[in-house]
């Protein structure tokens, strides 16, 4: 991974004994390119098989995190400015809003949310510390604009 700008987002081991599967989720600021991901997969598979999990894994899957996975790092949000996020705060408060700005240096994100109980009112901008966010995902919408 040192020779690429991809970062490991999550590592999951599933299955038992001879049917273990290693799922490795990677991401980068510019997004995931399928050809680069295939190349990375081949290189990592060789290294992983000869070191860490030699003989223990029946399969290794390397993938992008996908839309259903929550963001783990603030830098992952940079490429989603303008999109609607579903957010759960550490105190379990839920909110939804359009991502306006990400400040990696201060660790904050700015979102526009509809005022409580007023769906048609102008959105209100709020700033959240990424450390106070338990989970943030892009809201998937299939509606036509």
PDB file of C-alpha atoms in Angstrom, residues 6-115:
ATOM      1  CA  UNK A   6      -4.993   4.135  -1.250  1.00  0.00           C
ATOM      2  CA  UNK A   7      -5.707   3.799   2.466  1.00  0.00           C
ATOM      3  CA  UNK A   8      -7.156   0.785   4.279  1.00  0.00           C
ATOM      4  CA  UNK A   9     -10.590   1.749   5.592  1.00  0.00           C
ATOM      5  CA  UNK A  10     -11.678  -1.562   7.048  1.00  0.00           C
ATOM      6  CA  UNK A  11     -10.565  -5.174   7.302  1.00  0.00           C
ATOM      7  CA  UNK A  12     -13.104  -7.939   7.913  1.00  0.00           C
ATOM      8  CA  UNK A  13     -12.506 -11.686   8.326  1.00  0.00           C
ATOM      9  CA  UNK A  14     -15.541 -13.891   7.722  1.00  0.00           C
ATOM     10  CA  UNK A  15     -16.086 -17.631   7.802  1.00  0.00           C
ATOM     11  CA  UNK A  16     -14.433 -20.476   9.674  1.00  0.00           C
ATOM     12  CA  UNK A  17     -11.230 -22.518   9.289  1.00  0.00           C
ATOM     13  CA  UNK A  18     -10.903 -23.517   5.614  1.00  0.00           C
ATOM     14  CA  UNK A  19     -13.554 -21.102   4.356  1.00  0.00           C
ATOM     15  CA  UNK A  20     -12.188 -17.872   5.799  1.00  0.00           C
ATOM     16  CA  UNK A  21     -12.531 -14.800   3.602  1.00  0.00           C
ATOM     17  CA  UNK A  22     -10.497 -11.639   4.142  1.00  0.00           C
ATOM     18  CA  UNK A  23     -12.380  -8.524   3.012  1.00  0.00           C
ATOM     19  CA  UNK A  24     -10.173  -5.464   2.694  1.00  0.00           C
ATOM     20  CA  UNK A  25     -11.869  -2.104   2.020  1.00  0.00           C
ATOM     21  CA  UNK A  26      -9.717   0.674   0.567  1.00  0.00           C
ATOM     22  CA  UNK A  27     -10.376   4.273  -0.433  1.00  0.00           C
ATOM     23  CA  UNK A  28      -8.577   7.435  -1.461  1.00  0.00           C
ATOM     24  CA  UNK A  29      -9.395  11.104  -1.884  1.00  0.00           C
ATOM     25  CA  UNK A  30      -9.736  10.902  -5.682  1.00  0.00           C
ATOM     26  CA  UNK A  31     -12.078   7.929  -5.482  1.00  0.00           C
ATOM     27  CA  UNK A  32     -11.544   4.325  -6.436  1.00  0.00           C
ATOM     28  CA  UNK A  33     -10.554   3.398  -9.993  1.00  0.00           C
ATOM     29  CA  UNK A  34     -11.586  -0.153 -10.937  1.00  0.00           C
ATOM     30  CA  UNK A  35      -8.421  -0.892 -12.955  1.00  0.00           C
ATOM     31  CA  UNK A  36      -6.151   0.352 -10.171  1.00  0.00           C
ATOM     32  CA  UNK A  37      -8.194  -1.629  -7.658  1.00  0.00           C
ATOM     33  CA  UNK A  38      -7.695  -4.827  -9.698  1.00  0.00           C
ATOM     34  CA  UNK A  39      -3.943  -4.206  -9.878  1.00  0.00           C
ATOM     35  CA  UNK A  40      -3.793  -3.428  -6.163  1.00  0.00           C
ATOM     36  CA  UNK A  41      -5.789  -6.582  -5.455  1.00  0.00           C
ATOM     37  CA  UNK A  42      -3.291  -8.781  -7.327  1.00  0.00           C
ATOM     38  CA  UNK A  43      -0.281  -7.214  -5.589  1.00  0.00           C
ATOM     39  CA  UNK A  44      -1.817  -7.363  -2.118  1.00  0.00           C
ATOM     40  CA  UNK A  45      -3.059 -10.916  -2.559  1.00  0.00           C
ATOM     41  CA  UNK A  46       0.494 -12.096  -3.213  1.00  0.00           C
ATOM     42  CA  UNK A  47       1.892 -10.252  -0.185  1.00  0.00           C
ATOM     43  CA  UNK A  48      -0.912 -11.301   2.152  1.00  0.00           C
ATOM     44  CA  UNK A  49      -0.699 -14.955   1.119  1.00  0.00           C
ATOM     45  CA  UNK A  50       3.044 -15.131   1.774  1.00  0.00           C
ATOM     46  CA  UNK A  51       2.985 -13.290   5.101  1.00  0.00           C
ATOM     47  CA  UNK A  52       0.143 -12.440   7.417  1.00  0.00           C
ATOM     48  CA  UNK A  53      -2.484 -15.077   6.763  1.00  0.00           C
ATOM     49  CA  UNK A  54      -0.492 -17.717   4.893  1.00  0.00           C
ATOM     50  CA  UNK A  55      -2.746 -20.715   4.344  1.00  0.00           C
ATOM     51  CA  UNK A  56      -5.525 -19.381   6.578  1.00  0.00           C
ATOM     52  CA  UNK A  57      -7.631 -17.575   3.970  1.00  0.00           C
ATOM     53  CA  UNK A  58      -9.558 -19.326   1.211  1.00  0.00           C
ATOM     54  CA  UNK A  59     -10.300 -16.014  -0.505  1.00  0.00           C
ATOM     55  CA  UNK A  60      -9.194 -12.384  -0.372  1.00  0.00           C
ATOM     56  CA  UNK A  61     -11.576  -9.647  -1.531  1.00  0.00           C
ATOM     57  CA  UNK A  62     -10.360  -6.081  -2.024  1.00  0.00           C
ATOM     58  CA  UNK A  63     -13.046  -3.484  -2.634  1.00  0.00           C
ATOM     59  CA  UNK A  64     -14.086   0.116  -2.193  1.00  0.00           C
ATOM     60  CA  UNK A  65     -16.189   0.767   0.931  1.00  0.00           C
ATOM     61  CA  UNK A  66     -19.402   1.308  -1.047  1.00  0.00           C
ATOM     62  CA  UNK A  67     -22.279   3.653  -0.309  1.00  0.00           C
ATOM     63  CA  UNK A  68     -23.719   1.517   2.493  1.00  0.00           C
ATOM     64  CA  UNK A  69     -20.611   1.859   4.669  1.00  0.00           C
ATOM     65  CA  UNK A  70     -20.204   4.768   7.057  1.00  0.00           C
ATOM     66  CA  UNK A  71     -17.250   7.119   6.659  1.00  0.00           C
ATOM     67  CA  UNK A  72     -14.398   6.360   9.047  1.00  0.00           C
ATOM     68  CA  UNK A  73     -12.161   9.338   8.257  1.00  0.00           C
ATOM     69  CA  UNK A  74     -12.927  12.998   7.626  1.00  0.00           C
ATOM     70  CA  UNK A  75     -10.910  13.057   4.392  1.00  0.00           C
ATOM     71  CA  UNK A  76     -13.406  10.591   2.884  1.00  0.00           C
ATOM     72  CA  UNK A  77     -16.059  13.321   3.020  1.00  0.00           C
ATOM     73  CA  UNK A  78     -14.126  15.752   0.797  1.00  0.00           C
ATOM     74  CA  UNK A  79     -15.348  14.106  -2.413  1.00  0.00           C
ATOM     75  CA  UNK A  80     -18.983  14.179  -1.227  1.00  0.00           C
ATOM     76  CA  UNK A  81     -19.480  17.949  -0.808  1.00  0.00           C
ATOM     77  CA  UNK A  82     -22.934  18.819  -2.158  1.00  0.00           C
ATOM     78  CA  UNK A  83     -24.471  15.447  -1.336  1.00  0.00           C
ATOM     79  CA  UNK A  84     -27.051  14.677   1.362  1.00  0.00           C
ATOM     80  CA  UNK A  85     -25.674  12.898   4.437  1.00  0.00           C
ATOM     81  CA  UNK A  86     -27.463  10.864   7.086  1.00  0.00           C
ATOM     82  CA  UNK A  87     -25.676  11.514  10.379  1.00  0.00           C
ATOM     83  CA  UNK A  88     -25.882   9.912  13.817  1.00  0.00           C
ATOM     84  CA  UNK A  89     -24.084  11.832  16.558  1.00  0.00           C
ATOM     85  CA  UNK A  90     -22.354  10.224  19.533  1.00  0.00           C
ATOM     86  CA  UNK A  91     -25.394  11.057  21.703  1.00  0.00           C
ATOM     87  CA  UNK A  92     -27.581   9.105  19.189  1.00  0.00           C
ATOM     88  CA  UNK A  93     -29.172  12.308  17.796  1.00  0.00           C
ATOM     89  CA  UNK A  94     -29.968  11.821  14.107  1.00  0.00           C
ATOM     90  CA  UNK A  95     -29.866  14.509  11.458  1.00  0.00           C
ATOM     91  CA  UNK A  96     -29.797  14.791   7.707  1.00  0.00           C
ATOM     92  CA  UNK A  97     -28.378  17.581   5.607  1.00  0.00           C
ATOM     93  CA  UNK A  98     -26.417  18.687   2.575  1.00  0.00           C
ATOM     94  CA  UNK A  99     -22.652  18.603   3.075  1.00  0.00           C
ATOM     95  CA  UNK A 100     -21.387  22.127   2.415  1.00  0.00           C
ATOM     96  CA  UNK A 101     -17.798  22.103   3.583  1.00  0.00           C
ATOM     97  CA  UNK A 102     -15.133  19.863   5.091  1.00  0.00           C
ATOM     98  CA  UNK A 103     -12.228  21.307   7.079  1.00  0.00           C
ATOM     99  CA  UNK A 104      -9.673  18.552   7.561  1.00  0.00           C
ATOM    100  CA  UNK A 105      -7.420  20.827   9.636  1.00  0.00           C
ATOM    101  CA  UNK A 106     -10.027  21.732  12.264  1.00  0.00           C
ATOM    102  CA  UNK A 107     -11.803  18.376  12.007  1.00  0.00           C
ATOM    103  CA  UNK A 108     -15.173  19.959  11.264  1.00  0.00           C
ATOM    104  CA  UNK A 109     -17.893  19.574   8.667  1.00  0.00           C
ATOM    105  CA  UNK A 110     -20.555  22.101   7.759  1.00  0.00           C
ATOM    106  CA  UNK A 111     -23.990  20.891   6.689  1.00  0.00           C
ATOM    107  CA  UNK A 112     -27.263  22.580   5.737  1.00  0.00           C
ATOM    108  CA  UNK A 113     -30.248  21.110   7.590  1.00  0.00           C
ATOM    109  CA  UNK A 114     -33.955  21.858   7.399  1.00  0.00           C
ATOM    110  CA  UNK A 115     -35.176  23.533  10.598  1.00  0.00           C
TER     111      UNK A 115
END
